[in-house]
GROMACS .gro file of C-alpha atoms in nm:
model
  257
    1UNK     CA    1   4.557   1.331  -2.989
    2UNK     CA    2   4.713   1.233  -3.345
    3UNK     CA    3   4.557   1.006  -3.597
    4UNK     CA    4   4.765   0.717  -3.455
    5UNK     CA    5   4.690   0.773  -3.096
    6UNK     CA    6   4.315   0.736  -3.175
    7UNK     CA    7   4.362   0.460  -3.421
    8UNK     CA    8   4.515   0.261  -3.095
    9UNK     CA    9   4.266   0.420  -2.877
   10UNK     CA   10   3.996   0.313  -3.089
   11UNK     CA   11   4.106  -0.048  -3.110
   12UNK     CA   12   4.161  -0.098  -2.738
   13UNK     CA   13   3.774   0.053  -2.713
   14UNK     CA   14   3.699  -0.238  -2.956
   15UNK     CA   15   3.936  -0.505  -2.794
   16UNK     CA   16   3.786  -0.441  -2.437
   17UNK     CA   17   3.378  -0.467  -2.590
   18UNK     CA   18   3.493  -0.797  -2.710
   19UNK     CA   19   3.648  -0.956  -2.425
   20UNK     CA   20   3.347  -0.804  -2.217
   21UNK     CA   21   3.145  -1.043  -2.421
   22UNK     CA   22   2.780  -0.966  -2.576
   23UNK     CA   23   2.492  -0.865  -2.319
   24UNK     CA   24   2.097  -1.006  -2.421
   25UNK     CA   25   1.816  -0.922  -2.267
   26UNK     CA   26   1.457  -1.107  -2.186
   27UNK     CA   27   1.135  -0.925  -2.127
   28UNK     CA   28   0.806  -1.138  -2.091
   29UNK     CA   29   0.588  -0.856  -2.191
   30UNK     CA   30   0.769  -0.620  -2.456
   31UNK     CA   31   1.011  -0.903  -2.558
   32UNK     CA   32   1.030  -1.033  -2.931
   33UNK     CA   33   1.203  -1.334  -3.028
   34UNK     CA   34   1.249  -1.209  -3.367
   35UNK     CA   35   1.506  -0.884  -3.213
   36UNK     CA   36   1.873  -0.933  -3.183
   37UNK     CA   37   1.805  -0.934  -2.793
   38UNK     CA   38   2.115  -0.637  -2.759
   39UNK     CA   39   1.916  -0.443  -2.568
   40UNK     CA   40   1.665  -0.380  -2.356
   41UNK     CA   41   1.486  -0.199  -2.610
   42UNK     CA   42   1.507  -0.508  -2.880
   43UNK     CA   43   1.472  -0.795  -2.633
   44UNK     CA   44   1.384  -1.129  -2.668
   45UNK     CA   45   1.058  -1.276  -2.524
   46UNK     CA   46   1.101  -1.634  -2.474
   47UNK     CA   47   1.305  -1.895  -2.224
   48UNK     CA   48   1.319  -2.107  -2.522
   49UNK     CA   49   1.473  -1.820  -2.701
   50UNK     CA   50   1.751  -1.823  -2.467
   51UNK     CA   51   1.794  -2.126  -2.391
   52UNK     CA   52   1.877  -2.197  -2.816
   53UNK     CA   53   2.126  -1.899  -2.759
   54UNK     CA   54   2.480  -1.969  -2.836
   55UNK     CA   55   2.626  -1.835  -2.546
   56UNK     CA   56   3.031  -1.781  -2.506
   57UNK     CA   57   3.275  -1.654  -2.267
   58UNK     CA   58   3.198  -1.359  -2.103
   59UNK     CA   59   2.824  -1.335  -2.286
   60UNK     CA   60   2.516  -1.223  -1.978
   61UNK     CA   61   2.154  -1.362  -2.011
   62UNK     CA   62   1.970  -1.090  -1.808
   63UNK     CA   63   1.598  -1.121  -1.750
   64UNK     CA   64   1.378  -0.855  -1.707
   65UNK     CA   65   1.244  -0.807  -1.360
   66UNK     CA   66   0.887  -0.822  -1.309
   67UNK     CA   67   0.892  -1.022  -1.620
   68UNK     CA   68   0.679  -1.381  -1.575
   69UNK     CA   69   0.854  -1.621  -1.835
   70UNK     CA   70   0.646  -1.967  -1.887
   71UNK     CA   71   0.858  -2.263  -1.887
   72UNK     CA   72   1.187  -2.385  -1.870
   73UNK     CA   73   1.508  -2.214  -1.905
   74UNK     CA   74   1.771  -2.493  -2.060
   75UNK     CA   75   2.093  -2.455  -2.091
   76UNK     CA   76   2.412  -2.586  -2.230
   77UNK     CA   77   2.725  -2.370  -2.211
   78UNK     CA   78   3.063  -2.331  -2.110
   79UNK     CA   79   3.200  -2.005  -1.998
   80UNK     CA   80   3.587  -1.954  -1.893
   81UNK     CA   81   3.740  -1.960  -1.544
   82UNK     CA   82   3.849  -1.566  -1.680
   83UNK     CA   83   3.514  -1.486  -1.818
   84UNK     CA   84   3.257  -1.671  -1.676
   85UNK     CA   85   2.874  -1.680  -1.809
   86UNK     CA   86   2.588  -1.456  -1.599
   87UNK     CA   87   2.274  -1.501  -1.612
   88UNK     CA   88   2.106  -1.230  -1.393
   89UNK     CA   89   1.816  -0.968  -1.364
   90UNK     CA   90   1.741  -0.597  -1.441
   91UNK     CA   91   1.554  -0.340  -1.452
   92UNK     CA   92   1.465  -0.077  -1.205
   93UNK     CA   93   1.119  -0.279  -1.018
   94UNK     CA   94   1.229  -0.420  -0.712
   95UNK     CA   95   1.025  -0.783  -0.827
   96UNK     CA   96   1.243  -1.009  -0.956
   97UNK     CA   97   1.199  -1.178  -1.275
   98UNK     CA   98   0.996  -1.490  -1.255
   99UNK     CA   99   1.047  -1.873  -1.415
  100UNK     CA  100   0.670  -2.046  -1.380
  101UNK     CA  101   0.797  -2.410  -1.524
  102UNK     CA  102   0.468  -2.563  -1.437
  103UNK     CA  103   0.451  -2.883  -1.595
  104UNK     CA  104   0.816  -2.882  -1.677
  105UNK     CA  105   1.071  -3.079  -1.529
  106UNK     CA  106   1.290  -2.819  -1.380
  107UNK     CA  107   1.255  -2.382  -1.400
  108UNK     CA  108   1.636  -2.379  -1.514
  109UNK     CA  109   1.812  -2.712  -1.619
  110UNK     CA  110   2.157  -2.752  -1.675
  111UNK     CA  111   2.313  -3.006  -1.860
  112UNK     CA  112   2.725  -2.993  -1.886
  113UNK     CA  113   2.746  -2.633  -1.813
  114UNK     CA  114   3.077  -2.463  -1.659
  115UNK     CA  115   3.190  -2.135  -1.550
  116UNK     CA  116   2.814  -2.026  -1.497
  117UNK     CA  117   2.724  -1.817  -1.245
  118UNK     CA  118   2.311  -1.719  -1.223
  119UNK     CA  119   2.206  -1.491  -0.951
  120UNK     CA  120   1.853  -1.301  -0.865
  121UNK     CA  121   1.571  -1.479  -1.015
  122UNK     CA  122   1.241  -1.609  -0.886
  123UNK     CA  123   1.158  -1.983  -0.968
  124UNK     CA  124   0.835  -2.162  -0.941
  125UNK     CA  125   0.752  -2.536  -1.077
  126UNK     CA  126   0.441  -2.662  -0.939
  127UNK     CA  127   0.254  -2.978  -1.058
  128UNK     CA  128   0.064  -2.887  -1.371
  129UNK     CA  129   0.034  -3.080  -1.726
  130UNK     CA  130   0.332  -3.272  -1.814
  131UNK     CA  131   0.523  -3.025  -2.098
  132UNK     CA  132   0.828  -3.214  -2.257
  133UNK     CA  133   1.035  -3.480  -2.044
  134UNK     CA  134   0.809  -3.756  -1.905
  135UNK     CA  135   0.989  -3.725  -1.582
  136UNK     CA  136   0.849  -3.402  -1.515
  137UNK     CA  137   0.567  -3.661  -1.384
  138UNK     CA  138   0.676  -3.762  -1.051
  139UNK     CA  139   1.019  -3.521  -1.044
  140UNK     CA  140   1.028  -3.170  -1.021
  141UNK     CA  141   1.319  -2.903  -0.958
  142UNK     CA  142   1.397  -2.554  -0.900
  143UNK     CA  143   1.711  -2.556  -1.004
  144UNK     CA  144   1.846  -2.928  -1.180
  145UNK     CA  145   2.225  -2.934  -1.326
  146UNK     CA  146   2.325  -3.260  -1.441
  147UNK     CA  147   2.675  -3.310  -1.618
  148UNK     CA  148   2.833  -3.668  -1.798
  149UNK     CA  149   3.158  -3.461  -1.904
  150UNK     CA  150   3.427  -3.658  -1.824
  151UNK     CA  151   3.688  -3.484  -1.634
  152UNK     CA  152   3.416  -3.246  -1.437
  153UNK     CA  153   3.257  -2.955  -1.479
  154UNK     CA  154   3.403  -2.639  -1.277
  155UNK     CA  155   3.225  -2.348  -1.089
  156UNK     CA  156   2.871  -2.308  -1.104
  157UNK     CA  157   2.742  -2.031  -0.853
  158UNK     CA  158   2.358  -1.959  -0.785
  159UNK     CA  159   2.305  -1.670  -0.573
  160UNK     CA  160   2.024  -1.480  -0.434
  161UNK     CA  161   1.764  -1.673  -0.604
  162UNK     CA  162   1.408  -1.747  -0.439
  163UNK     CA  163   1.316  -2.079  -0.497
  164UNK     CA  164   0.924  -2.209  -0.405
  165UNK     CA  165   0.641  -2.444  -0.478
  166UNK     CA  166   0.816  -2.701  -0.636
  167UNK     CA  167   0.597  -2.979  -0.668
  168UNK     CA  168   0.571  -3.309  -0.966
  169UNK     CA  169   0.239  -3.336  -1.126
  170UNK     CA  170   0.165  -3.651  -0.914
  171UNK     CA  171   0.296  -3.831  -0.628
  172UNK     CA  172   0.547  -4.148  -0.676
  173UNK     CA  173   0.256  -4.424  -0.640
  174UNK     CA  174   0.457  -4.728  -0.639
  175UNK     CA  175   0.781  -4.561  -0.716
  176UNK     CA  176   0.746  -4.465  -0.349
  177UNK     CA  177   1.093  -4.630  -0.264
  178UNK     CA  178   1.240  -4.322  -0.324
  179UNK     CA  179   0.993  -4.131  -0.082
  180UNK     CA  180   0.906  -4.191   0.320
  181UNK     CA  181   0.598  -4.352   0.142
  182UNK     CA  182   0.391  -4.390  -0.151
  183UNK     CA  183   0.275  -4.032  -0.121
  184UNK     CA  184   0.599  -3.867  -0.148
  185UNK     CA  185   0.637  -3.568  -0.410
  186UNK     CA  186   0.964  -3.545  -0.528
  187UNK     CA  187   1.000  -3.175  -0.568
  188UNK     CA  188   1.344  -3.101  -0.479
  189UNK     CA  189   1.469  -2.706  -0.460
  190UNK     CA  190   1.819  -2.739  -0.612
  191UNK     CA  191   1.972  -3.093  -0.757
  192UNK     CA  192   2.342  -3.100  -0.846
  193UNK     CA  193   2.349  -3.483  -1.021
  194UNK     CA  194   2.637  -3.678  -1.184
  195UNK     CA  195   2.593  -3.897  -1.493
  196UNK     CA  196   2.858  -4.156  -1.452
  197UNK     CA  197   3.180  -4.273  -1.324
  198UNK     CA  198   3.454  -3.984  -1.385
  199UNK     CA  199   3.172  -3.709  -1.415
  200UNK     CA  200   3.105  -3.457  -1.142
  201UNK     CA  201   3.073  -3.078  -1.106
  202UNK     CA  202   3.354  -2.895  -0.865
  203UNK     CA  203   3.377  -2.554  -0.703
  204UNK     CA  204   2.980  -2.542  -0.654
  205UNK     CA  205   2.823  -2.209  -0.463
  206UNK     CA  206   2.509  -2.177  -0.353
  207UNK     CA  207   2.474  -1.863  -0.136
  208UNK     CA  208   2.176  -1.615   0.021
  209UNK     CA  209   1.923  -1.855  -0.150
  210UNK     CA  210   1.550  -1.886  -0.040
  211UNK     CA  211   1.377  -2.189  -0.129
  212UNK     CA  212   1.034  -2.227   0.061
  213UNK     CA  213   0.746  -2.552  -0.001
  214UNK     CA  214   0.907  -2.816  -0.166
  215UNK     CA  215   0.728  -3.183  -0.234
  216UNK     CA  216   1.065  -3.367  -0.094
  217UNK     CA  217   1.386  -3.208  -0.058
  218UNK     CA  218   1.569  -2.835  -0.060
  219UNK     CA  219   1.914  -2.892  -0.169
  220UNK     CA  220   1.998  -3.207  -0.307
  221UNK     CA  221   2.409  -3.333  -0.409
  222UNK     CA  222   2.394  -3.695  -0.595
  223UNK     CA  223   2.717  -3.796  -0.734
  224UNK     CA  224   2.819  -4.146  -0.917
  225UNK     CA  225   3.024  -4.430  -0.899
  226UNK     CA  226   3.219  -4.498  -0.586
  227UNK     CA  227   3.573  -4.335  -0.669
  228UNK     CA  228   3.565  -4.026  -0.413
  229UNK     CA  229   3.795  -3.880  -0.651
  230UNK     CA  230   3.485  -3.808  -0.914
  231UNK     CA  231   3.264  -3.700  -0.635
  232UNK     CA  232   3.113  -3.356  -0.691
  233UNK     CA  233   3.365  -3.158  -0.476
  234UNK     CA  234   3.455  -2.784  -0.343
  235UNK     CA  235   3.111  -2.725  -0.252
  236UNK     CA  236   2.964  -2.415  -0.037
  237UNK     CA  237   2.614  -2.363   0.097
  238UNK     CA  238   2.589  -2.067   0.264
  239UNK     CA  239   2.366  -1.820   0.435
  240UNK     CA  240   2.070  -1.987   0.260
  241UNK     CA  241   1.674  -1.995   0.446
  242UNK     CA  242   1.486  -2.269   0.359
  243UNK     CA  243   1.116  -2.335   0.489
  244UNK     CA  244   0.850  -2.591   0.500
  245UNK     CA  245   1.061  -2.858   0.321
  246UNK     CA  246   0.884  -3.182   0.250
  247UNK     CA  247   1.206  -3.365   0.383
  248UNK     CA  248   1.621  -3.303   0.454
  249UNK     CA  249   1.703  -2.970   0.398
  250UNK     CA  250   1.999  -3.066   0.230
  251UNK     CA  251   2.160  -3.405   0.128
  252UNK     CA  252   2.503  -3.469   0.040
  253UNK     CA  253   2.552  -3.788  -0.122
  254UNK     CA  254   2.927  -3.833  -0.267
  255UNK     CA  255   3.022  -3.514  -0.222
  256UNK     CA  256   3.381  -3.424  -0.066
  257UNK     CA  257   3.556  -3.131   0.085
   0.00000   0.00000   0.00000
């Protein structure tokens, strides 16, 4: 090959790493938050780590599995309809990695994200001492994405995720209009919520999930305003098990097509 040849051959090596987008790892055990997080040899140790990440186009969040991260992934970013953002597992032990967000209002939250797709991960939320948001009191979620982008926020696929034991530190007392009665827990499995009018999340996948022992509801689908064209729309649910469910399985409110 001549000196030009691998000068271009080089660059497209360089060009395609780039558009692949950057690759961190999490590992509860051999982690540090003070590595780059590049590799699985210098990754980082923390949810909170992660969740400060500035995350682009293209970039994967993989957690370790049979890793047992404390708390609450959070998480604001916006992938591209050609590169969307993964969060996923690995690792060779069949045990998937493991969110405990005891005391914590939800074991991932998203707030605004698009073009995020999170797959294989093991989430857990139940009761505990309140940690951060005060609404981690009487609410509780697996899996909460809330958006107040106006204009929507496109394409967010969970898949293959096993969600259980979602229960708020204490029941709703007199809050218990939102319950059957005043005992109602409102753990809920996966929320998809809308802020206000002209805000809602499209092209929503949730596929060959397991959610198991929830306080009040599986899969929940609360949009805003009455303008069915700022529903949250596009939505599949499919091939998903749920079991012992405090109460619907799943509710769509607003929703269309």
């Amino acid at each position: 090959m001549s000196v030009f040849g691998k000068v271009l051959f080089c660059f497209a090596m360089i060009s395609a790493a780039a558009a692949s987008g950057a690759t961190y790892h999490l590992d509860s055990t051999a982690g540090d938050d003070g590595n780059d997080g590049l590799s699985s040899q210098t990754a980082w140790k923390s949810l909170e780590k992660a969740g400060g990440a500035a995350l682009v186009p293209g970039d994967r969040l993989l957690l370790r599995r049979g890793s047992v991260f404390d708390g609450s992934l959070a998480l604001k970013v916006q992938g591209s309809k050609q590169k969307p953002i993964i969060v996923d597992a690995y690792g060779e032990s069949p045990a998937l990695p493991v969110i405990d967000a005891r005391g914590h209002l939800a074991g991932i939250h998203l707030s605004g994200c698009s073009y995020l797709e999170i797959a294989n991960l093991e989430i857990m939320a139940d009761a505990g001492k309140v940690q951060g948001d005060e609404k981690a009191r009487t609410e509780r979620f697996g899996v909460f994405s809330t958006t107040y982008r106006q204009g929507g926020s496109p394409h967010i696929h969970l898949r293959n995720l096993f969600i259980h034991n979602i229960f708020a530190t204490e029941q709703l007392g007199k809050l218990g209009t939102k319950g059957k009665n005043e005992n109602s827990n409102l753990g809920m499995g996966i929320k998809f919520e809308s802020g206000t009018q002209g805000c809602f999340t499209s092209d929503i996948l949730i596929e060959n999930c397991r959610i198991e022992r929830t306080g009040h509801t599986g899969i929940k689908f609360s949009g805003s305003g009455t303008d069915p064209e700022f529903y949250n729309q596009n939505i599949r649910v499919v091939g998903n098990h749920l079991k012992i469910i405090g109460g619907p399985g799943t509710q769509p409110g607003r929703v269309k097509n």
